CSV table of C-alpha atoms in Angstrom, one decimal:
chain,number,residue,atom,x,y,z
A,1,UNK,CA,75.9,103.2,116.4
A,2,UNK,CA,78.4,105.9,117.2
A,3,UNK,CA,78.2,109.5,116.1
A,4,UNK,CA,80.7,111.1,113.9
A,5,UNK,CA,83.0,114.1,114.6
A,6,UNK,CA,81.6,117.6,114.7
A,7,UNK,CA,80.4,118.8,111.3
A,8,UNK,CA,79.7,115.2,110.2
A,9,UNK,CA,76.2,113.7,110.2
A,10,UNK,CA,75.7,110.8,112.6
A,11,UNK,CA,75.7,107.2,111.4
A,12,UNK,CA,72.0,107.0,112.3
A,13,UNK,CA,71.1,110.0,110.1
A,14,UNK,CA,73.4,108.7,107.3
A,15,UNK,CA,71.8,105.3,107.6
A,16,UNK,CA,68.3,106.8,107.4
A,17,UNK,CA,69.2,108.8,104.3
A,18,UNK,CA,70.8,105.7,102.7
A,19,UNK,CA,67.8,103.6,103.5
A,20,UNK,CA,65.4,106.2,102.0
A,21,UNK,CA,67.5,106.4,98.8
A,22,UNK,CA,67.5,102.6,98.5
A,23,UNK,CA,63.7,102.4,99.0
A,24,UNK,CA,63.1,105.2,96.5
A,25,UNK,CA,65.2,103.5,93.8
A,26,UNK,CA,63.4,100.1,94.5
A,27,UNK,CA,60.0,101.8,94.2
A,28,UNK,CA,61.1,103.4,90.9
A,29,UNK,CA,62.2,100.1,89.7
A,30,UNK,CA,58.9,98.5,90.7
A,31,UNK,CA,57.0,101.3,88.8
A,32,UNK,CA,59.1,100.7,85.7
A,33,UNK,CA,58.5,97.0,86.0
A,34,UNK,CA,54.7,97.5,86.2
A,35,UNK,CA,54.3,100.3,83.6
A,36,UNK,CA,57.0,99.4,81.1
A,37,UNK,CA,57.5,95.7,81.7
A,38,UNK,CA,53.9,94.7,82.4
A,39,UNK,CA,52.5,97.2,80.0
A,40,UNK,CA,54.6,96.1,77.0
A,41,UNK,CA,53.9,92.4,77.9
A,42,UNK,CA,50.1,92.7,78.0
A,43,UNK,CA,50.1,95.0,74.9
A,44,UNK,CA,52.1,92.4,73.0
A,45,UNK,CA,49.7,89.6,74.1
A,46,UNK,CA,46.8,91.6,72.8
A,47,UNK,CA,48.6,91.8,69.4
A,48,UNK,CA,49.0,88.0,69.2
A,49,UNK,CA,45.4,87.9,67.8
A,50,UNK,CA,46.5,90.0,64.9
A,51,UNK,CA,46.1,89.1,61.2
A,52,UNK,CA,49.5,87.5,61.0
A,53,UNK,CA,48.6,84.8,63.5
A,54,UNK,CA,45.9,82.8,61.8
A,55,UNK,CA,46.4,79.6,63.8
A,56,UNK,CA,46.3,81.4,67.1
A,57,UNK,CA,42.9,83.0,66.1
A,58,UNK,CA,41.5,79.5,65.4
A,59,UNK,CA,41.6,78.7,69.0
A,60,UNK,CA,41.9,75.3,70.7
A,61,UNK,CA,44.9,73.0,70.5
A,62,UNK,CA,45.9,74.4,67.1
A,63,UNK,CA,46.4,77.9,68.7
A,64,UNK,CA,48.5,76.4,71.5
A,65,UNK,CA,50.7,74.4,69.1
A,66,UNK,CA,51.2,77.5,66.9
A,67,UNK,CA,52.3,79.6,69.8
A,68,UNK,CA,54.6,77.0,71.3
A,69,UNK,CA,56.4,76.3,68.0
A,70,UNK,CA,56.6,80.0,66.8
A,71,UNK,CA,59.0,82.9,67.5
A,72,UNK,CA,56.2,85.1,68.9
A,73,UNK,CA,55.9,83.0,72.0
A,74,UNK,CA,59.6,83.3,72.6
A,75,UNK,CA,59.3,87.1,72.3
A,76,UNK,CA,56.4,87.0,74.9
A,77,UNK,CA,58.5,85.1,77.4
A,78,UNK,CA,61.4,87.5,76.9
A,79,UNK,CA,59.1,90.5,77.4
A,80,UNK,CA,57.8,88.9,80.6
A,81,UNK,CA,61.4,88.6,81.9
A,82,UNK,CA,61.8,92.4,81.6
A,83,UNK,CA,59.3,92.7,84.5
A,84,UNK,CA,62.0,91.2,86.7
A,85,UNK,CA,64.8,93.0,85.0
A,86,UNK,CA,63.5,96.4,85.9
A,87,UNK,CA,63.0,95.3,89.6
A,88,UNK,CA,66.6,94.1,89.7
A,89,UNK,CA,67.9,97.3,88.2
A,90,UNK,CA,66.0,99.3,90.8
A,91,UNK,CA,67.6,97.2,93.6
A,92,UNK,CA,71.0,97.7,92.1
A,93,UNK,CA,70.6,101.4,91.7
A,94,UNK,CA,69.2,101.6,95.2
A,95,UNK,CA,72.3,99.9,96.7
A,96,UNK,CA,74.6,102.3,94.7
A,97,UNK,CA,72.7,105.4,95.9
A,98,UNK,CA,72.7,104.1,99.5
A,99,UNK,CA,76.5,103.7,99.3
A,100,UNK,CA,76.8,107.1,97.7
A,101,UNK,CA,75.2,108.6,100.9
A,102,UNK,CA,77.5,106.6,103.1
A,103,UNK,CA,80.6,107.5,101.2
A,104,UNK,CA,79.7,111.2,101.0
A,105,UNK,CA,79.1,111.4,104.7
A,106,UNK,CA,81.8,109.1,106.1
A,107,UNK,CA,84.1,108.4,103.2
A,108,UNK,CA,87.3,110.0,104.7
A,109,UNK,CA,86.7,108.4,108.1
A,110,UNK,CA,86.0,105.0,106.6
A,111,UNK,CA,89.1,105.2,104.4
A,112,UNK,CA,91.3,106.2,107.4
A,113,UNK,CA,89.9,103.6,109.8
A,114,UNK,CA,89.7,100.8,107.3
A,115,UNK,CA,93.2,101.6,106.0
A,116,UNK,CA,94.6,101.5,109.6
A,117,UNK,CA,92.8,98.2,110.3
A,118,UNK,CA,94.1,96.5,107.1
A,119,UNK,CA,97.6,97.9,107.7
A,120,UNK,CA,97.6,96.6,111.3
A,121,UNK,CA,96.7,93.1,110.1
A,122,UNK,CA,99.3,93.2,107.4
A,123,UNK,CA,102.0,94.3,109.8
A,124,UNK,CA,101.0,91.5,112.1
A,125,UNK,CA,101.0,88.8,109.4
A,126,UNK,CA,103.5,86.0,109.9
A,127,UNK,CA,106.2,85.7,107.2
A,128,UNK,CA,107.2,82.5,105.4
A,129,UNK,CA,110.7,82.6,104.0
A,130,UNK,CA,110.7,86.4,104.2
A,131,UNK,CA,107.4,86.9,102.4
A,132,UNK,CA,103.9,87.6,103.7
A,133,UNK,CA,101.4,84.8,103.8
A,134,UNK,CA,98.2,85.1,101.7
A,135,UNK,CA,96.4,88.3,102.6
A,136,UNK,CA,93.0,86.5,102.2
A,137,UNK,CA,93.9,84.3,105.2
A,138,UNK,CA,94.1,87.3,107.5
A,139,UNK,CA,91.8,89.9,105.8
A,140,UNK,CA,88.1,89.1,105.9
A,141,UNK,CA,84.9,91.1,105.9
A,142,UNK,CA,83.8,89.7,109.2
A,143,UNK,CA,87.1,90.4,111.0
A,144,UNK,CA,87.4,93.9,109.7
A,145,UNK,CA,83.8,94.8,110.3
A,146,UNK,CA,84.1,93.7,113.9
A,147,UNK,CA,87.3,95.7,114.3
A,148,UNK,CA,85.6,98.9,112.8
A,149,UNK,CA,82.3,98.4,114.7
A,150,UNK,CA,83.3,100.6,117.7
A,151,UNK,CA,83.9,103.5,115.4
A,152,UNK,CA,81.7,103.0,112.4
A,153,UNK,CA,79.0,101.0,113.9
A,154,UNK,CA,77.5,97.7,112.7
A,155,UNK,CA,75.2,97.0,109.9
A,156,UNK,CA,74.9,95.8,106.3
A,157,UNK,CA,76.0,99.1,104.9
A,158,UNK,CA,79.4,98.9,106.7
A,159,UNK,CA,79.9,95.3,105.8
A,160,UNK,CA,79.0,96.1,102.1
A,161,UNK,CA,81.6,98.9,102.1
A,162,UNK,CA,84.3,96.6,103.6
A,163,UNK,CA,83.4,93.8,101.1
A,164,UNK,CA,83.5,96.2,98.2
A,165,UNK,CA,86.9,97.6,99.1
A,166,UNK,CA,88.4,94.2,99.7
A,167,UNK,CA,87.1,92.9,96.4
A,168,UNK,CA,88.4,95.9,94.5
A,169,UNK,CA,91.8,96.6,96.1
A,170,UNK,CA,94.8,95.0,94.3
A,171,UNK,CA,96.2,93.9,97.7
A,172,UNK,CA,98.7,91.6,96.1
A,173,UNK,CA,100.3,94.3,94.0
A,174,UNK,CA,100.1,96.8,96.9
A,175,UNK,CA,101.8,94.4,99.3
A,176,UNK,CA,104.5,93.7,96.8
A,177,UNK,CA,105.1,97.4,96.3
A,178,UNK,CA,105.2,98.0,100.0
A,179,UNK,CA,107.7,95.2,100.6
A,180,UNK,CA,109.9,96.4,97.7
A,181,UNK,CA,109.9,99.9,99.1
A,182,UNK,CA,111.0,98.7,102.5
A,183,UNK,CA,113.7,96.5,101.1
A,184,UNK,CA,115.0,99.3,98.9
A,185,UNK,CA,115.4,101.5,102.0
A,186,UNK,CA,116.9,98.6,104.0
A,187,UNK,CA,114.1,98.6,106.5
A,188,UNK,CA,113.5,95.4,108.4
A,189,UNK,CA,110.2,93.5,107.8
A,190,UNK,CA,109.2,93.2,111.4
A,191,UNK,CA,106.2,91.0,112.0
A,192,UNK,CA,103.9,89.7,114.7
A,193,UNK,CA,102.1,91.4,117.5
A,194,UNK,CA,103.6,94.7,118.5
A,195,UNK,CA,105.2,95.2,115.1
A,196,UNK,CA,106.0,98.9,114.4
A,197,UNK,CA,103.4,100.8,112.5
A,198,UNK,CA,104.4,101.9,109.0
A,199,UNK,CA,103.0,105.4,108.1
A,200,UNK,CA,103.8,104.8,104.4
A,201,UNK,CA,101.7,101.7,104.3
A,202,UNK,CA,98.8,103.4,106.0
A,203,UNK,CA,99.0,106.4,103.7
A,204,UNK,CA,99.0,104.1,100.7
A,205,UNK,CA,96.0,102.0,101.9
A,206,UNK,CA,94.0,105.1,102.9
A,207,UNK,CA,94.6,106.7,99.5
A,208,UNK,CA,93.7,103.6,97.5
A,209,UNK,CA,90.6,102.9,99.6
A,210,UNK,CA,89.4,106.5,99.2
A,211,UNK,CA,89.8,106.1,95.4
A,212,UNK,CA,87.9,102.9,95.5
A,213,UNK,CA,85.1,104.4,97.6
A,214,UNK,CA,84.7,107.2,95.1
A,215,UNK,CA,84.0,104.7,92.4
A,216,UNK,CA,81.2,103.3,94.6
A,217,UNK,CA,79.8,106.8,95.0
A,218,UNK,CA,79.1,107.2,91.2
A,219,UNK,CA,76.1,105.0,90.4
A,220,UNK,CA,75.7,104.5,86.6
A,221,UNK,CA,72.5,104.7,84.6
A,222,UNK,CA,74.0,102.8,81.7
A,223,UNK,CA,72.4,99.4,82.6
A,224,UNK,CA,69.0,101.0,82.7
A,225,UNK,CA,69.5,102.7,79.3
A,226,UNK,CA,70.7,99.3,77.8
A,227,UNK,CA,67.6,97.6,79.2
A,228,UNK,CA,65.3,100.2,77.8
A,229,UNK,CA,66.9,99.9,74.4
A,230,UNK,CA,66.8,96.1,74.4
A,231,UNK,CA,63.2,96.2,75.6
A,232,UNK,CA,62.1,98.5,72.8
A,233,UNK,CA,63.9,96.5,70.1
A,234,UNK,CA,62.4,93.2,71.4
A,235,UNK,CA,58.9,94.7,71.4
A,236,UNK,CA,59.4,96.0,67.9
A,237,UNK,CA,60.6,92.6,66.7
A,238,UNK,CA,57.6,91.0,68.3
A,239,UNK,CA,55.1,93.4,66.8
A,240,UNK,CA,56.7,92.8,63.4
A,241,UNK,CA,56.4,89.0,63.8
A,242,UNK,CA,52.6,89.2,64.6
A,243,UNK,CA,51.6,91.9,62.2
């Protein structure tokens, strides 16, 4: 991996910090899974022998049939699913925090380089009846990642950033806006290899990519709060059913 300009952390250091943030979030998710998910599940199982579950206390086939045909078993299954939910939330939060480190350290460079790479491919796109062919045919994560590799390095983090940007950028609207602007000023729509660079297109792409990356750099805790609330409500309903 290449190092960044003076005053910017190297990609190796940035990658190490991003990896540490990812691992830390996954570990937290695993702990929540064991403590909250597993704890609530086993506590609820211990309450299935309560006074409100006479058939279950009887044992044997009658107990199995009672649990299979009763809402308490459904609650137990749903509580068990929360063990996996907390792990997935930890992974999701880890990815967001890893991207946060990458954007904070290299966001401007990524925006400029990625904007220039996309602009270059757009300018070289063949036209059909005076319009650009579908951008998706020319813009791909693989192609752009390889083009940016000499500057930004290779790895899953760079590919993830490129994929995130391509999925979020309204390229169709931006291309239409760019074409209309050029047409309004009477500028020719040159195409193919060696086409003249358009500073306005590069500025537009760089700005929009930077805005998109800033969204990535703000991980949300809302999904975790929703999961905690739903988990608590489900446990409460289950305890009410078996009381």
